[in-house]
mmCIF file of C-alpha atoms in Angstrom:
data_model
loop_
_atom_site.group_PDB
_atom_site.id
_atom_site.type_symbol
_atom_site.label_atom_id
_atom_site.label_comp_id
_atom_site.label_asym_id
_atom_site.label_seq_id
_atom_site.Cartn_x
_atom_site.Cartn_y
_atom_site.Cartn_z
ATOM 1 C CA UNK I 1 41.080 -44.566 154.485
ATOM 2 C CA UNK I 2 44.403 -46.396 153.776
ATOM 3 C CA UNK I 3 45.668 -45.049 150.772
ATOM 4 C CA UNK I 4 47.384 -48.245 149.758
ATOM 5 C CA UNK I 5 44.442 -50.141 148.705
ATOM 6 C CA UNK I 6 43.523 -50.817 145.446
ATOM 7 C CA UNK I 7 39.536 -50.746 145.251
ATOM 8 C CA UNK I 8 39.565 -51.484 141.680
ATOM 9 C CA UNK I 9 41.564 -54.582 141.542
ATOM 10 C CA UNK I 10 39.462 -55.582 144.724
ATOM 11 C CA UNK I 11 36.555 -55.306 143.595
ATOM 12 C CA UNK I 12 37.518 -57.171 140.676
ATOM 13 C CA UNK I 13 38.752 -60.235 142.822
ATOM 14 C CA UNK I 14 35.359 -60.040 144.435
ATOM 15 C CA UNK I 15 33.284 -60.286 141.495
ATOM 16 C CA UNK I 16 35.147 -63.183 139.878
ATOM 17 C CA UNK I 17 35.111 -64.942 143.201
ATOM 18 C CA UNK I 18 31.476 -64.068 143.686
ATOM 19 C CA UNK I 19 30.166 -65.662 140.357
ATOM 20 C CA UNK I 20 31.065 -69.210 142.114
ATOM 21 C CA UNK I 21 27.479 -68.429 144.754
ATOM 22 C CA UNK I 22 25.270 -68.298 141.701
ATOM 23 C CA UNK I 23 22.656 -71.230 142.360
ATOM 24 C CA UNK I 24 22.747 -71.265 146.283
ATOM 25 C CA UNK I 25 19.876 -68.960 146.550
ATOM 26 C CA UNK I 26 16.500 -68.427 144.734
ATOM 27 C CA UNK I 27 14.755 -65.274 143.705
ATOM 28 C CA UNK I 28 11.796 -63.345 146.037
ATOM 29 C CA UNK I 29 9.211 -65.139 144.093
ATOM 30 C CA UNK I 30 6.618 -64.990 146.522
ATOM 31 C CA UNK I 31 6.344 -61.400 144.831
ATOM 32 C CA UNK I 32 5.519 -62.235 141.530
ATOM 33 C CA UNK I 33 6.848 -59.386 139.576
ATOM 34 C CA UNK I 34 10.114 -60.110 141.150
ATOM 35 C CA UNK I 35 9.552 -63.785 140.192
ATOM 36 C CA UNK I 36 11.336 -63.371 136.696
ATOM 37 C CA UNK I 37 14.187 -61.343 137.509
ATOM 38 C CA UNK I 38 17.708 -63.040 136.275
ATOM 39 C CA UNK I 39 19.257 -64.649 139.285
ATOM 40 C CA UNK I 40 22.542 -64.863 137.928
ATOM 41 C CA UNK I 41 23.428 -60.800 138.376
ATOM 42 C CA UNK I 42 26.263 -59.164 140.434
ATOM 43 C CA UNK I 43 27.196 -55.603 140.787
ATOM 44 C CA UNK I 44 28.952 -53.748 143.718
ATOM 45 C CA UNK I 45 29.939 -49.828 144.430
ATOM 46 C CA UNK I 46 32.124 -48.450 146.808
ATOM 47 C CA UNK I 47 31.792 -44.444 147.413
ATOM 48 C CA UNK I 48 34.286 -42.890 149.862
ATOM 49 C CA UNK I 49 33.866 -40.008 151.748
ATOM 50 C CA UNK I 50 35.778 -37.908 149.633
ATOM 51 C CA UNK I 51 33.478 -38.664 146.828
ATOM 52 C CA UNK I 52 35.437 -41.159 144.598
ATOM 53 C CA UNK I 53 33.583 -43.870 143.608
ATOM 54 C CA UNK I 54 34.333 -47.627 142.078
ATOM 55 C CA UNK I 55 31.963 -50.072 140.521
ATOM 56 C CA UNK I 56 31.848 -53.461 139.121
ATOM 57 C CA UNK I 57 29.551 -55.869 137.174
ATOM 58 C CA UNK I 58 25.850 -55.094 136.984
ATOM 59 C CA UNK I 59 26.606 -51.543 139.438
ATOM 60 C CA UNK I 60 24.667 -49.568 137.060
ATOM 61 C CA UNK I 61 21.346 -51.753 136.659
ATOM 62 C CA UNK I 62 18.308 -50.864 138.318
ATOM 63 C CA UNK I 63 17.049 -53.188 140.861
ATOM 64 C CA UNK I 64 13.867 -53.028 143.082
ATOM 65 C CA UNK I 65 15.308 -51.906 146.731
ATOM 66 C CA UNK I 66 12.518 -53.205 148.921
ATOM 67 C CA UNK I 67 13.365 -53.197 152.352
ATOM 68 C CA UNK I 68 16.207 -51.003 151.815
ATOM 69 C CA UNK I 69 13.881 -48.256 151.793
ATOM 70 C CA UNK I 70 13.036 -48.727 155.431
ATOM 71 C CA UNK I 71 15.943 -47.387 155.885
ATOM 72 C CA UNK I 72 14.934 -44.225 154.479
ATOM 73 C CA UNK I 73 11.616 -43.802 155.484
ATOM 74 C CA UNK I 74 13.102 -44.352 159.084
ATOM 75 C CA UNK I 75 15.721 -41.248 158.971
ATOM 76 C CA UNK I 76 12.806 -39.428 157.709
ATOM 77 C CA UNK I 77 10.538 -40.142 160.162
ATOM 78 C CA UNK I 78 13.343 -39.571 162.696
ATOM 79 C CA UNK I 79 13.921 -36.171 161.214
ATOM 80 C CA UNK I 80 10.263 -35.274 162.037
ATOM 81 C CA UNK I 81 9.316 -36.831 164.712
ATOM 82 C CA UNK I 82 12.665 -37.220 166.755
ATOM 83 C CA UNK I 83 12.380 -39.015 170.178
ATOM 84 C CA UNK I 84 8.657 -39.401 170.190
ATOM 85 C CA UNK I 85 9.231 -42.055 167.309
ATOM 86 C CA UNK I 86 10.086 -44.358 170.026
ATOM 87 C CA UNK I 87 6.795 -44.297 171.882
ATOM 88 C CA UNK I 88 5.432 -46.132 169.082
ATOM 89 C CA UNK I 89 8.252 -48.430 167.742
ATOM 90 C CA UNK I 90 11.214 -50.267 169.531
ATOM 91 C CA UNK I 91 14.742 -50.487 168.909
ATOM 92 C CA UNK I 92 15.686 -53.948 169.737
ATOM 93 C CA UNK I 93 16.674 -57.559 167.404
ATOM 94 C CA UNK I 94 13.385 -59.041 166.300
ATOM 95 C CA UNK I 95 14.794 -62.285 166.458
ATOM 96 C CA UNK I 96 12.048 -63.344 164.123
ATOM 97 C CA UNK I 97 11.360 -63.407 160.481
ATOM 98 C CA UNK I 98 10.902 -60.054 158.987
ATOM 99 C CA UNK I 99 6.928 -60.389 158.168
ATOM 100 C CA UNK I 100 6.052 -62.515 161.379
ATOM 101 C CA UNK I 101 2.954 -61.162 163.212
ATOM 102 C CA UNK I 102 3.662 -63.203 166.496
ATOM 103 C CA UNK I 103 5.386 -60.721 168.563
ATOM 104 C CA UNK I 104 2.548 -57.997 167.754
ATOM 105 C CA UNK I 105 0.377 -59.960 169.980
ATOM 106 C CA UNK I 106 2.370 -60.893 172.936
ATOM 107 C CA UNK I 107 3.929 -56.863 173.086
ATOM 108 C CA UNK I 108 0.839 -54.848 172.567
ATOM 109 C CA UNK I 109 0.932 -53.912 169.011
ATOM 110 C CA UNK I 110 4.306 -52.305 169.143
ATOM 111 C CA UNK I 111 6.718 -53.493 166.913
ATOM 112 C CA UNK I 112 10.390 -54.359 167.890
ATOM 113 C CA UNK I 113 12.168 -51.989 165.098
ATOM 114 C CA UNK I 114 11.757 -50.087 162.244
ATOM 115 C CA UNK I 115 13.321 -52.674 159.896
ATOM 116 C CA UNK I 116 10.633 -55.259 160.629
ATOM 117 C CA UNK I 117 7.545 -55.231 158.218
ATOM 118 C CA UNK I 118 5.526 -54.179 161.367
ATOM 119 C CA UNK I 119 7.820 -51.768 162.241
ATOM 120 C CA UNK I 120 8.282 -50.442 158.758
ATOM 121 C CA UNK I 121 4.264 -50.064 158.447
ATOM 122 C CA UNK I 122 4.133 -48.135 161.776
ATOM 123 C CA UNK I 123 7.265 -45.631 160.384
ATOM 124 C CA UNK I 124 4.929 -45.498 157.024
ATOM 125 C CA UNK I 125 1.805 -44.393 159.179
ATOM 126 C CA UNK I 126 3.653 -41.821 160.839
ATOM 127 C CA UNK I 127 4.998 -40.636 157.117
ATOM 128 C CA UNK I 128 1.439 -40.864 155.474
ATOM 129 C CA UNK I 129 0.071 -37.890 158.402
ATOM 130 C CA UNK I 130 2.985 -35.968 157.811
ATOM 131 C CA UNK I 131 3.180 -35.822 153.893
ATOM 132 C CA UNK I 132 0.235 -35.759 151.907
ATOM 133 C CA UNK I 133 2.240 -37.388 149.327
ATOM 134 C CA UNK I 134 4.328 -39.630 150.924
ATOM 135 C CA UNK I 135 5.619 -41.232 147.446
ATOM 136 C CA UNK I 136 6.788 -38.140 146.490
ATOM 137 C CA UNK I 137 8.649 -36.790 149.500
ATOM 138 C CA UNK I 138 10.542 -40.117 149.846
ATOM 139 C CA UNK I 139 11.499 -39.796 146.152
ATOM 140 C CA UNK I 140 12.659 -36.320 146.653
ATOM 141 C CA UNK I 141 15.060 -37.202 149.332
ATOM 142 C CA UNK I 142 16.360 -39.974 147.408
ATOM 143 C CA UNK I 143 16.965 -37.677 144.409
ATOM 144 C CA UNK I 144 18.783 -35.037 146.541
ATOM 145 C CA UNK I 145 20.834 -37.768 148.124
ATOM 146 C CA UNK I 146 21.708 -39.762 145.096
ATOM 147 C CA UNK I 147 22.053 -36.627 143.593
ATOM 148 C CA UNK I 148 19.923 -37.999 140.781
ATOM 149 C CA UNK I 149 16.843 -36.534 139.227
ATOM 150 C CA UNK I 150 15.395 -39.768 137.300
ATOM 151 C CA UNK I 151 14.337 -41.956 140.491
ATOM 152 C CA UNK I 152 11.293 -43.694 140.551
ATOM 153 C CA UNK I 153 9.146 -46.551 141.714
ATOM 154 C CA UNK I 154 8.322 -49.228 139.402
ATOM 155 C CA UNK I 155 4.141 -49.695 139.200
ATOM 156 C CA UNK I 156 4.449 -52.940 138.172
ATOM 157 C CA UNK I 157 6.291 -54.024 140.990
ATOM 158 C CA UNK I 158 4.240 -52.035 143.535
ATOM 159 C CA UNK I 159 0.943 -53.133 142.234
ATOM 160 C CA UNK I 160 2.111 -57.256 141.973
ATOM 161 C CA UNK I 161 3.182 -56.505 145.834
ATOM 162 C CA UNK I 162 -0.050 -54.801 147.241
ATOM 163 C CA UNK I 163 -1.830 -57.593 145.462
ATOM 164 C CA UNK I 164 -0.255 -60.133 147.895
ATOM 165 C CA UNK I 165 0.103 -57.954 150.678
ATOM 166 C CA UNK I 166 -2.504 -59.810 152.882
ATOM 167 C CA UNK I 167 -0.271 -60.466 155.759
ATOM 168 C CA UNK I 168 1.056 -56.874 155.669
ATOM 169 C CA UNK I 169 -2.663 -55.766 155.785
ATOM 170 C CA UNK I 170 -3.107 -58.216 158.632
ATOM 171 C CA UNK I 171 -0.575 -56.425 160.743
ATOM 172 C CA UNK I 172 -1.692 -53.104 160.161
ATOM 173 C CA UNK I 173 -5.416 -54.149 161.241
ATOM 174 C CA UNK I 174 -3.619 -55.560 164.479
ATOM 175 C CA UNK I 175 -1.523 -52.492 165.252
ATOM 176 C CA UNK I 176 -4.722 -50.424 164.822
ATOM 177 C CA UNK I 177 -6.762 -52.360 167.123
ATOM 178 C CA UNK I 178 -4.185 -51.531 169.747
ATOM 179 C CA UNK I 179 -4.064 -47.568 168.458
ATOM 180 C CA UNK I 180 -0.698 -47.844 167.048
ATOM 181 C CA UNK I 181 -1.969 -47.076 163.805
ATOM 182 C CA UNK I 182 -3.661 -43.648 162.894
ATOM 183 C CA UNK I 183 -4.620 -43.695 159.394
ATOM 184 C CA UNK I 184 -6.296 -46.184 157.095
ATOM 185 C CA UNK I 185 -4.604 -49.057 156.586
ATOM 186 C CA UNK I 186 -5.217 -49.138 152.825
ATOM 187 C CA UNK I 187 -3.846 -45.860 152.403
ATOM 188 C CA UNK I 188 -0.903 -46.823 154.243
ATOM 189 C CA UNK I 189 -0.034 -50.134 152.210
ATOM 190 C CA UNK I 190 -0.496 -47.888 149.121
ATOM 191 C CA UNK I 191 2.222 -45.834 150.148
ATOM 192 C CA UNK I 192 4.150 -48.824 151.661
ATOM 193 C CA UNK I 193 4.289 -50.718 148.645
ATOM 194 C CA UNK I 194 4.953 -47.937 146.191
ATOM 195 C CA UNK I 195 7.906 -47.421 148.428
ATOM 196 C CA UNK I 196 9.258 -50.985 148.580
ATOM 197 C CA UNK I 197 9.059 -50.723 144.677
ATOM 198 C CA UNK I 198 11.555 -47.632 144.355
ATOM 199 C CA UNK I 199 14.581 -48.890 141.800
ATOM 200 C CA UNK I 200 18.140 -47.772 142.119
ATOM 201 C CA UNK I 201 21.152 -49.011 141.007
ATOM 202 C CA UNK I 202 24.294 -49.787 143.318
ATOM 203 C CA UNK I 203 26.063 -47.151 142.087
ATOM 204 C CA UNK I 204 22.974 -44.435 143.277
ATOM 205 C CA UNK I 205 22.503 -46.346 146.534
ATOM 206 C CA UNK I 206 26.137 -46.075 147.502
ATOM 207 C CA UNK I 207 25.799 -42.280 147.036
ATOM 208 C CA UNK I 208 22.333 -41.722 148.279
ATOM 209 C CA UNK I 209 23.637 -43.732 151.883
ATOM 210 C CA UNK I 210 26.761 -42.053 152.064
ATOM 211 C CA UNK I 211 25.626 -39.667 154.352
ATOM 212 C CA UNK I 212 25.598 -42.480 156.984
ATOM 213 C CA UNK I 213 29.384 -42.402 156.609
ATOM 214 C CA UNK I 214 30.004 -38.964 156.762
ATOM 215 C CA UNK I 215 28.548 -37.947 160.281
ATOM 216 C CA UNK I 216 25.080 -37.191 158.460
ATOM 217 C CA UNK I 217 26.323 -34.869 155.678
ATOM 218 C CA UNK I 218 25.436 -35.615 152.367
ATOM 219 C CA UNK I 219 27.611 -35.322 149.098
ATOM 220 C CA UNK I 220 26.003 -32.745 146.679
ATOM 221 C CA UNK I 221 27.820 -31.926 143.395
ATOM 222 C CA UNK I 222 24.874 -28.903 143.281
ATOM 223 C CA UNK I 223 25.689 -27.713 146.731
ATOM 224 C CA UNK I 224 28.613 -28.717 148.630
ATOM 225 C CA UNK I 225 27.805 -26.286 151.486
ATOM 226 C CA UNK I 226 24.216 -27.792 152.194
ATOM 227 C CA UNK I 227 23.114 -28.380 155.687
ATOM 228 C CA UNK I 228 23.844 -31.976 157.155
ATOM 229 C CA UNK I 229 20.902 -34.291 156.172
ATOM 230 C CA UNK I 230 20.917 -35.812 159.755
ATOM 231 C CA UNK I 231 23.295 -34.532 162.697
ATOM 232 C CA UNK I 232 26.517 -36.785 163.329
ATOM 233 C CA UNK I 233 24.624 -38.021 166.385
ATOM 234 C CA UNK I 234 21.647 -39.018 164.294
ATOM 235 C CA UNK I 235 23.879 -40.361 161.633
ATOM 236 C CA UNK I 236 25.689 -42.339 164.579
ATOM 237 C CA UNK I 237 22.326 -43.908 166.229
ATOM 238 C CA UNK I 238 20.735 -44.888 162.733
ATOM 239 C CA UNK I 239 24.007 -46.725 162.207
ATOM 240 C CA UNK I 240 23.733 -48.624 165.169
ATOM 241 C CA UNK I 241 20.201 -50.240 164.597
ATOM 242 C CA UNK I 242 21.335 -50.700 161.322
ATOM 243 C CA UNK I 243 24.214 -52.836 162.708
ATOM 244 C CA UNK I 244 21.877 -54.461 165.296
ATOM 245 C CA UNK I 245 18.607 -54.942 163.220
ATOM 246 C CA UNK I 246 19.036 -54.382 159.972
ATOM 247 C CA UNK I 247 19.556 -58.142 158.267
ATOM 248 C CA UNK I 248 16.182 -58.923 159.462
ATOM 249 C CA UNK I 249 16.658 -62.507 161.824
ATOM 250 C CA UNK I 250 20.218 -62.696 160.587
ATOM 251 C CA UNK I 251 21.441 -59.310 162.095
ATOM 252 C CA UNK I 252 23.538 -61.257 164.530
ATOM 253 C CA UNK I 253 25.189 -63.084 161.876
ATOM 254 C CA UNK I 254 25.757 -60.303 159.559
ATOM 255 C CA UNK I 255 27.501 -58.496 162.639
ATOM 256 C CA UNK I 256 29.632 -61.388 163.370
ATOM 257 C CA UNK I 257 30.706 -62.341 159.865
ATOM 258 C CA UNK I 258 31.071 -58.331 158.488
ATOM 259 C CA UNK I 259 30.858 -56.259 161.542
ATOM 260 C CA UNK I 260 29.007 -53.317 159.590
ATOM 261 C CA UNK I 261 26.059 -51.278 159.868
ATOM 262 C CA UNK I 262 23.675 -52.654 156.422
ATOM 263 C CA UNK I 263 20.442 -52.679 155.494
ATOM 264 C CA UNK I 264 18.978 -55.669 153.221
ATOM 265 C CA UNK I 265 16.472 -56.177 150.905
ATOM 266 C CA UNK I 266 14.197 -59.048 149.387
ATOM 267 C CA UNK I 267 15.069 -57.424 146.012
ATOM 268 C CA UNK I 268 19.020 -58.798 146.461
ATOM 269 C CA UNK I 269 20.163 -55.618 147.378
ATOM 270 C CA UNK I 270 22.335 -54.586 150.643
ATOM 271 C CA UNK I 271 23.997 -51.517 151.745
ATOM 272 C CA UNK I 272 26.540 -51.084 154.217
ATOM 273 C CA UNK I 273 28.214 -48.090 155.999
ATOM 274 C CA UNK I 274 31.801 -47.693 156.897
ATOM 275 C CA UNK I 275 31.589 -44.697 159.273
ATOM 276 C CA UNK I 276 34.296 -42.105 158.416
ATOM 277 C CA UNK I 277 35.089 -44.133 154.717
ATOM 278 C CA UNK I 278 32.617 -45.176 152.529
ATOM 279 C CA UNK I 279 29.258 -46.452 151.611
ATOM 280 C CA UNK I 280 29.345 -50.050 149.960
ATOM 281 C CA UNK I 281 26.140 -50.978 147.533
ATOM 282 C CA UNK I 282 25.781 -54.806 146.400
ATOM 283 C CA UNK I 283 23.315 -56.504 144.517
ATOM 284 C CA UNK I 284 22.593 -59.919 143.474
ATOM 285 C CA UNK I 285 19.084 -61.291 143.152
ATOM 286 C CA UNK I 286 19.558 -64.800 144.906
ATOM 287 C CA UNK I 287 18.446 -64.786 148.724
ATOM 288 C CA UNK I 288 19.053 -67.047 151.291
ATOM 289 C CA UNK I 289 16.161 -68.822 153.648
ATOM 290 C CA UNK I 290 16.411 -65.316 155.920
ATOM 291 C CA UNK I 291 15.965 -63.349 152.592
ATOM 292 C CA UNK I 292 18.885 -61.715 152.348
ATOM 293 C CA UNK I 293 21.352 -61.676 149.016
ATOM 294 C CA UNK I 294 23.558 -64.623 149.004
ATOM 295 C CA UNK I 295 26.249 -63.440 146.987
ATOM 296 C CA UNK I 296 25.823 -60.018 148.423
ATOM 297 C CA UNK I 297 26.780 -61.075 151.914
ATOM 298 C CA UNK I 298 29.772 -63.193 150.324
ATOM 299 C CA UNK I 299 31.123 -60.439 148.645
ATOM 300 C CA UNK I 300 31.067 -57.986 151.859
ATOM 301 C CA UNK I 301 32.461 -60.096 153.641
ATOM 302 C CA UNK I 302 35.192 -60.724 151.598
ATOM 303 C CA UNK I 303 35.463 -56.926 151.515
ATOM 304 C CA UNK I 304 35.824 -56.877 154.730
ATOM 305 C CA UNK I 305 38.176 -59.372 154.899
ATOM 306 C CA UNK I 306 40.310 -57.572 152.437
ATOM 307 C CA UNK I 307 40.164 -54.232 154.132
ATOM 308 C CA UNK I 308 39.617 -54.374 157.846
ATOM 309 C CA UNK I 309 36.757 -52.031 157.525
ATOM 310 C CA UNK I 310 34.562 -54.366 159.864
ATOM 311 C CA UNK I 311 36.614 -52.837 163.022
ATOM 312 C CA UNK I 312 35.275 -49.514 161.723
ATOM 313 C CA UNK I 313 31.841 -49.451 162.661
ATOM 314 C CA UNK I 314 32.147 -50.689 166.684
#
């Protein structure tokens, strides 16, 4: 990292400029429990591979991770399944909305990638087979990665999602009809909605994803000599998928504007990886028409313009 970079000053500038973006999107009101979130919030954290952390704004306010958890469940599935995972889910951008069912019908129930809803449901199905209590297995991994024992899912949000998960349930049954779903869809949807309702702050999320910037090695206060969470090659491959598929059907636009591996969520969060340098988490609840945070994308674009970090991922 360029030692002349004044990250606290840069974050302060971004925080100031981002206020002008409020009002240009809308919160994810199709999930009733998220409809009441104050839209005019913004937080951002940069955590570097050498353990420094810089935050601004609402970076210590917990928010609903939603689809950002698809990154973590995918990593867990990759760890236990290896390359066998790709028999059930693809590695290509979808070009369709994150909750589209159309491609499943034309492609025999095999989702395009692990980060659209259909792909994440297959991943959750795989993990439901592997873990008796997937929700706690995921929390355990997140607590280790974030070095934070007090992480939980929001039960109110989980119930709200489960009660309105009709399209996801339809996808699950459709994939089961093609033999690409092994557990009962109801049980998988229970796990899926709980994982999406997991809450973290920007500061916690940046730390939890730092292993992707550090060749698979998690930053741990408790055991600095701990084994890598992923191999360096696996981390590189995860980052490649985040770059091409991590921002729903706006992945190409994100790659063009920001140039970093990212995972977005309809809770308004975005995590971005700068390989060899840092993990960046940003949160602002107002979304664009693709389901990505308006202010969050703006902030990341400003960050890479000021640092040149977007050139380090490709």
